[in-house]
Amino acid sequence: MFKILFLISFVFNIGHAQSDYNKKRDVMISNQLVARGIKDPATLIAMRKVPREQFVPENMKQYAYQDNPLHIGSGQTISQPYIVAFMTQILQLESRDKVLEIGTGSGYQAAVLAEIVKTVYTIEIVEELGVSAKKTLKELGYDNVTVRIGDGYNGWKEHEPFDAIIVTAGIETIPQPLLDQLVDGGRMIIPVGPSNRRNLVLVTKKNGKIKMKKVLPVRFVPFVRDKKGDQE
Ligand code: SAH
């Protein structure tokens, strides 16, 4: 009898915690995204679907829907929900697209992209983070995401060209290999500039010509280079 009662209360508690996260996610969507001008339906649907709490360490879950970035270990952060949505929306993604992300981190941004597009390739330089993101994405069933450990500076030649590229670490200048691996008609969003004055830059390629536009001042963790070169 006690066992059954325990089981019922256990199931109820889990259900309760889940609906709590769903509620927090709804509030985040309206207060942090819609209120600030995010209106692309695909982006909003994806942000409503991906359980952000699953991408942060256990002790950070309660803060998962706060209006700020969060520490995810190895000195790295998961971006603020608004920044994830902003970068996703501006890429004007289509369901058939193939996207490259540099800076997998927790895997959250990759999951949001994976809800919208056909395939996501993502590269993370910190092994521990890459391994953990791979596991989370697999557990949540995102089998259209491929994670690779290594320095993303040179992109991912085997899978080029990409319809869209998203870089989630700040860098002084845009890596030429990423420009080369963007399809004609493709879009890239990347935080560029000196560390204290970075802007998200939207890059578009049309008829072989590259256009760049600063769209939002931001702070991002730095893009680092692997002195040994790419590992895989
Ligand atoms: N998109 C992530 C946020 C990542 S923070 C998320 O949704 O959680 C930026 C990440 O870029 C960090 O994990 C950092 O380790 C990684 N990074 C920095 N330089 C890199 C490089 N050269 N290649 C690949 N990843 C890099």
PDB file of N, CA, C and O in Angstrom, residues 50 55 84 101 103-104 106-117 120-122 133 137 142 144-147 166 168:
ATOM      1  N   VAL A  50      11.733  22.936 -27.221  1.00  0.00           N
ATOM      2  CA  VAL A  50      12.987  22.399 -26.665  1.00  0.00           C
ATOM      3  C   VAL A  50      13.056  22.614 -25.142  1.00  0.00           C
ATOM      4  O   VAL A  50      12.945  23.744 -24.662  1.00  0.00           O
ATOM      5  N   PHE A  55      19.392  21.000 -20.767  1.00  0.00           N
ATOM      6  CA  PHE A  55      20.708  21.338 -21.302  1.00  0.00           C
ATOM      7  C   PHE A  55      21.606  22.028 -20.284  1.00  0.00           C
ATOM      8  O   PHE A  55      22.704  22.452 -20.619  1.00  0.00           O
ATOM      9  N   VAL A  84      19.484  33.249 -28.447  1.00  0.00           N
ATOM     10  CA  VAL A  84      19.284  32.014 -29.234  1.00  0.00           C
ATOM     11  C   VAL A  84      18.170  32.245 -30.264  1.00  0.00           C
ATOM     12  O   VAL A  84      18.306  31.930 -31.450  1.00  0.00           O
ATOM     13  N   GLU A 101      26.898  24.735 -37.039  1.00  0.00           N
ATOM     14  CA  GLU A 101      27.073  25.566 -35.843  1.00  0.00           C
ATOM     15  C   GLU A 101      28.501  25.389 -35.338  1.00  0.00           C
ATOM     16  O   GLU A 101      28.991  24.261 -35.252  1.00  0.00           O
ATOM     17  N   GLY A 103      30.582  25.930 -31.962  1.00  0.00           N
ATOM     18  CA  GLY A 103      30.375  26.217 -30.535  1.00  0.00           C
ATOM     19  C   GLY A 103      29.133  25.513 -30.019  1.00  0.00           C
ATOM     20  O   GLY A 103      28.131  26.145 -29.689  1.00  0.00           O
ATOM     21  N   THR A 104      29.163  24.182 -29.943  1.00  0.00           N
ATOM     22  CA  THR A 104      28.001  23.387 -29.518  1.00  0.00           C
ATOM     23  C   THR A 104      27.596  23.718 -28.086  1.00  0.00           C
ATOM     24  O   THR A 104      26.395  23.772 -27.789  1.00  0.00           O
ATOM     25  N   SER A 106      26.250  23.505 -24.715  1.00  0.00           N
ATOM     26  CA  SER A 106      25.316  22.555 -24.102  1.00  0.00           C
ATOM     27  C   SER A 106      24.555  21.738 -25.135  1.00  0.00           C
ATOM     28  O   SER A 106      23.957  20.718 -24.811  1.00  0.00           O
ATOM     29  N   GLY A 107      24.494  22.243 -26.371  1.00  0.00           N
ATOM     30  CA  GLY A 107      23.700  21.584 -27.411  1.00  0.00           C
ATOM     31  C   GLY A 107      22.320  22.211 -27.571  1.00  0.00           C
ATOM     32  O   GLY A 107      21.544  21.825 -28.443  1.00  0.00           O
ATOM     33  N   TYR A 108      22.010  23.207 -26.725  1.00  0.00           N
ATOM     34  CA  TYR A 108      20.660  23.810 -26.754  1.00  0.00           C
ATOM     35  C   TYR A 108      20.352  24.488 -28.092  1.00  0.00           C
ATOM     36  O   TYR A 108      19.322  24.236 -28.718  1.00  0.00           O
ATOM     37  N   GLN A 109      21.276  25.348 -28.544  1.00  0.00           N
ATOM     38  CA  GLN A 109      21.051  26.041 -29.816  1.00  0.00           C
ATOM     39  C   GLN A 109      20.911  25.021 -30.962  1.00  0.00           C
ATOM     40  O   GLN A 109      20.073  25.182 -31.854  1.00  0.00           O
ATOM     41  N   ALA A 110      21.712  23.969 -30.909  1.00  0.00           N
ATOM     42  CA  ALA A 110      21.648  22.928 -31.948  1.00  0.00           C
ATOM     43  C   ALA A 110      20.263  22.274 -31.950  1.00  0.00           C
ATOM     44  O   ALA A 110      19.702  21.990 -33.015  1.00  0.00           O
ATOM     45  N   ALA A 111      19.701  22.051 -30.765  1.00  0.00           N
ATOM     46  CA  ALA A 111      18.371  21.432 -30.663  1.00  0.00           C
ATOM     47  C   ALA A 111      17.302  22.358 -31.249  1.00  0.00           C
ATOM     48  O   ALA A 111      16.403  21.913 -31.970  1.00  0.00           O
ATOM     49  N   VAL A 112      17.427  23.660 -30.969  1.00  0.00           N
ATOM     50  CA  VAL A 112      16.457  24.625 -31.511  1.00  0.00           C
ATOM     51  C   VAL A 112      16.525  24.609 -33.046  1.00  0.00           C
ATOM     52  O   VAL A 112      15.501  24.561 -33.730  1.00  0.00           O
ATOM     53  N   LEU A 113      17.741  24.579 -33.571  1.00  0.00           N
ATOM     54  CA  LEU A 113      17.912  24.530 -35.034  1.00  0.00           C
ATOM     55  C   LEU A 113      17.334  23.222 -35.585  1.00  0.00           C
ATOM     56  O   LEU A 113      16.658  23.206 -36.613  1.00  0.00           O
ATOM     57  N   ALA A 114      17.599  22.123 -34.869  1.00  0.00           N
ATOM     58  CA  ALA A 114      17.172  20.798 -35.326  1.00  0.00           C
ATOM     59  C   ALA A 114      15.657  20.648 -35.386  1.00  0.00           C
ATOM     60  O   ALA A 114      15.136  19.815 -36.124  1.00  0.00           O
ATOM     61  N   GLU A 115      14.950  21.466 -34.608  1.00  0.00           N
ATOM     62  CA  GLU A 115      13.480  21.452 -34.659  1.00  0.00           C
ATOM     63  C   GLU A 115      12.994  22.039 -35.982  1.00  0.00           C
ATOM     64  O   GLU A 115      11.887  21.763 -36.424  1.00  0.00           O
ATOM     65  N   ILE A 116      13.825  22.890 -36.596  1.00  0.00           N
ATOM     66  CA  ILE A 116      13.388  23.637 -37.781  1.00  0.00           C
ATOM     67  C   ILE A 116      13.918  23.047 -39.079  1.00  0.00           C
ATOM     68  O   ILE A 116      13.191  22.926 -40.059  1.00  0.00           O
ATOM     69  N   VAL A 117      15.212  22.679 -39.089  1.00  0.00           N
ATOM     70  CA  VAL A 117      15.850  22.280 -40.348  1.00  0.00           C
ATOM     71  C   VAL A 117      16.055  20.763 -40.453  1.00  0.00           C
ATOM     72  O   VAL A 117      15.829  20.027 -39.502  1.00  0.00           O
ATOM     73  N   VAL A 120      21.701  19.301 -38.843  1.00  0.00           N
ATOM     74  CA  VAL A 120      22.576  20.241 -38.133  1.00  0.00           C
ATOM     75  C   VAL A 120      23.917  19.554 -37.886  1.00  0.00           C
ATOM     76  O   VAL A 120      23.969  18.440 -37.372  1.00  0.00           O
ATOM     77  N   TYR A 121      24.987  20.226 -38.284  1.00  0.00           N
ATOM     78  CA  TYR A 121      26.344  19.783 -37.962  1.00  0.00           C
ATOM     79  C   TYR A 121      26.876  20.792 -36.972  1.00  0.00           C
ATOM     80  O   TYR A 121      26.764  21.996 -37.203  1.00  0.00           O
ATOM     81  N   THR A 122      27.457  20.311 -35.864  1.00  0.00           N
ATOM     82  CA  THR A 122      27.922  21.255 -34.854  1.00  0.00           C
ATOM     83  C   THR A 122      29.272  20.826 -34.293  1.00  0.00           C
ATOM     84  O   THR A 122      29.521  19.629 -34.109  1.00  0.00           O
ATOM     85  N   ALA A 133      26.965  17.213 -24.663  1.00  0.00           N
ATOM     86  CA  ALA A 133      25.917  17.687 -25.585  1.00  0.00           C
ATOM     87  C   ALA A 133      25.426  16.543 -26.471  1.00  0.00           C
ATOM     88  O   ALA A 133      24.226  16.384 -26.709  1.00  0.00           O
ATOM     89  N   LEU A 137      21.536  15.399 -26.587  1.00  0.00           N
ATOM     90  CA  LEU A 137      20.801  15.449 -27.855  1.00  0.00           C
ATOM     91  C   LEU A 137      20.277  14.066 -28.231  1.00  0.00           C
ATOM     92  O   LEU A 137      19.163  13.926 -28.725  1.00  0.00           O
ATOM     93  N   TYR A 142      17.205  13.893 -30.854  1.00  0.00           N
ATOM     94  CA  TYR A 142      17.611  14.747 -31.984  1.00  0.00           C
ATOM     95  C   TYR A 142      18.612  14.006 -32.872  1.00  0.00           C
ATOM     96  O   TYR A 142      19.806  14.274 -32.847  1.00  0.00           O
ATOM     97  N   ASN A 144      18.954  14.197 -36.005  1.00  0.00           N
ATOM     98  CA  ASN A 144      19.408  14.967 -37.174  1.00  0.00           C
ATOM     99  C   ASN A 144      20.543  15.939 -36.817  1.00  0.00           C
ATOM    100  O   ASN A 144      20.883  16.833 -37.588  1.00  0.00           O
ATOM    101  N   VAL A 145      21.133  15.752 -35.618  1.00  0.00           N
ATOM    102  CA  VAL A 145      22.277  16.587 -35.213  1.00  0.00           C
ATOM    103  C   VAL A 145      23.528  15.709 -35.116  1.00  0.00           C
ATOM    104  O   VAL A 145      23.489  14.645 -34.499  1.00  0.00           O
ATOM    105  N   THR A 146      24.626  16.167 -35.727  1.00  0.00           N
ATOM    106  CA  THR A 146      25.897  15.452 -35.594  1.00  0.00           C
ATOM    107  C   THR A 146      26.885  16.368 -34.887  1.00  0.00           C
ATOM    108  O   THR A 146      27.118  17.501 -35.329  1.00  0.00           O
ATOM    109  N   VAL A 147      27.430  15.880 -33.759  1.00  0.00           N
ATOM    110  CA  VAL A 147      28.373  16.681 -32.974  1.00  0.00           C
ATOM    111  C   VAL A 147      29.788  16.171 -33.248  1.00  0.00           C
ATOM    112  O   VAL A 147      30.027  14.971 -33.274  1.00  0.00           O
ATOM    113  N   ILE A 166      26.037  29.296 -38.044  1.00  0.00           N
ATOM    114  CA  ILE A 166      25.865  30.086 -36.822  1.00  0.00           C
ATOM    115  C   ILE A 166      27.098  29.858 -35.949  1.00  0.00           C
ATOM    116  O   ILE A 166      27.509  28.726 -35.727  1.00  0.00           O
ATOM    117  N   THR A 168      28.738  30.646 -32.259  1.00  0.00           N
ATOM    118  CA  THR A 168      28.275  31.090 -30.946  1.00  0.00           C
ATOM    119  C   THR A 168      29.422  31.436 -29.997  1.00  0.00           C
ATOM    120  O   THR A 168      29.267  31.402 -28.786  1.00  0.00           O
TER     121      THR A 168
END
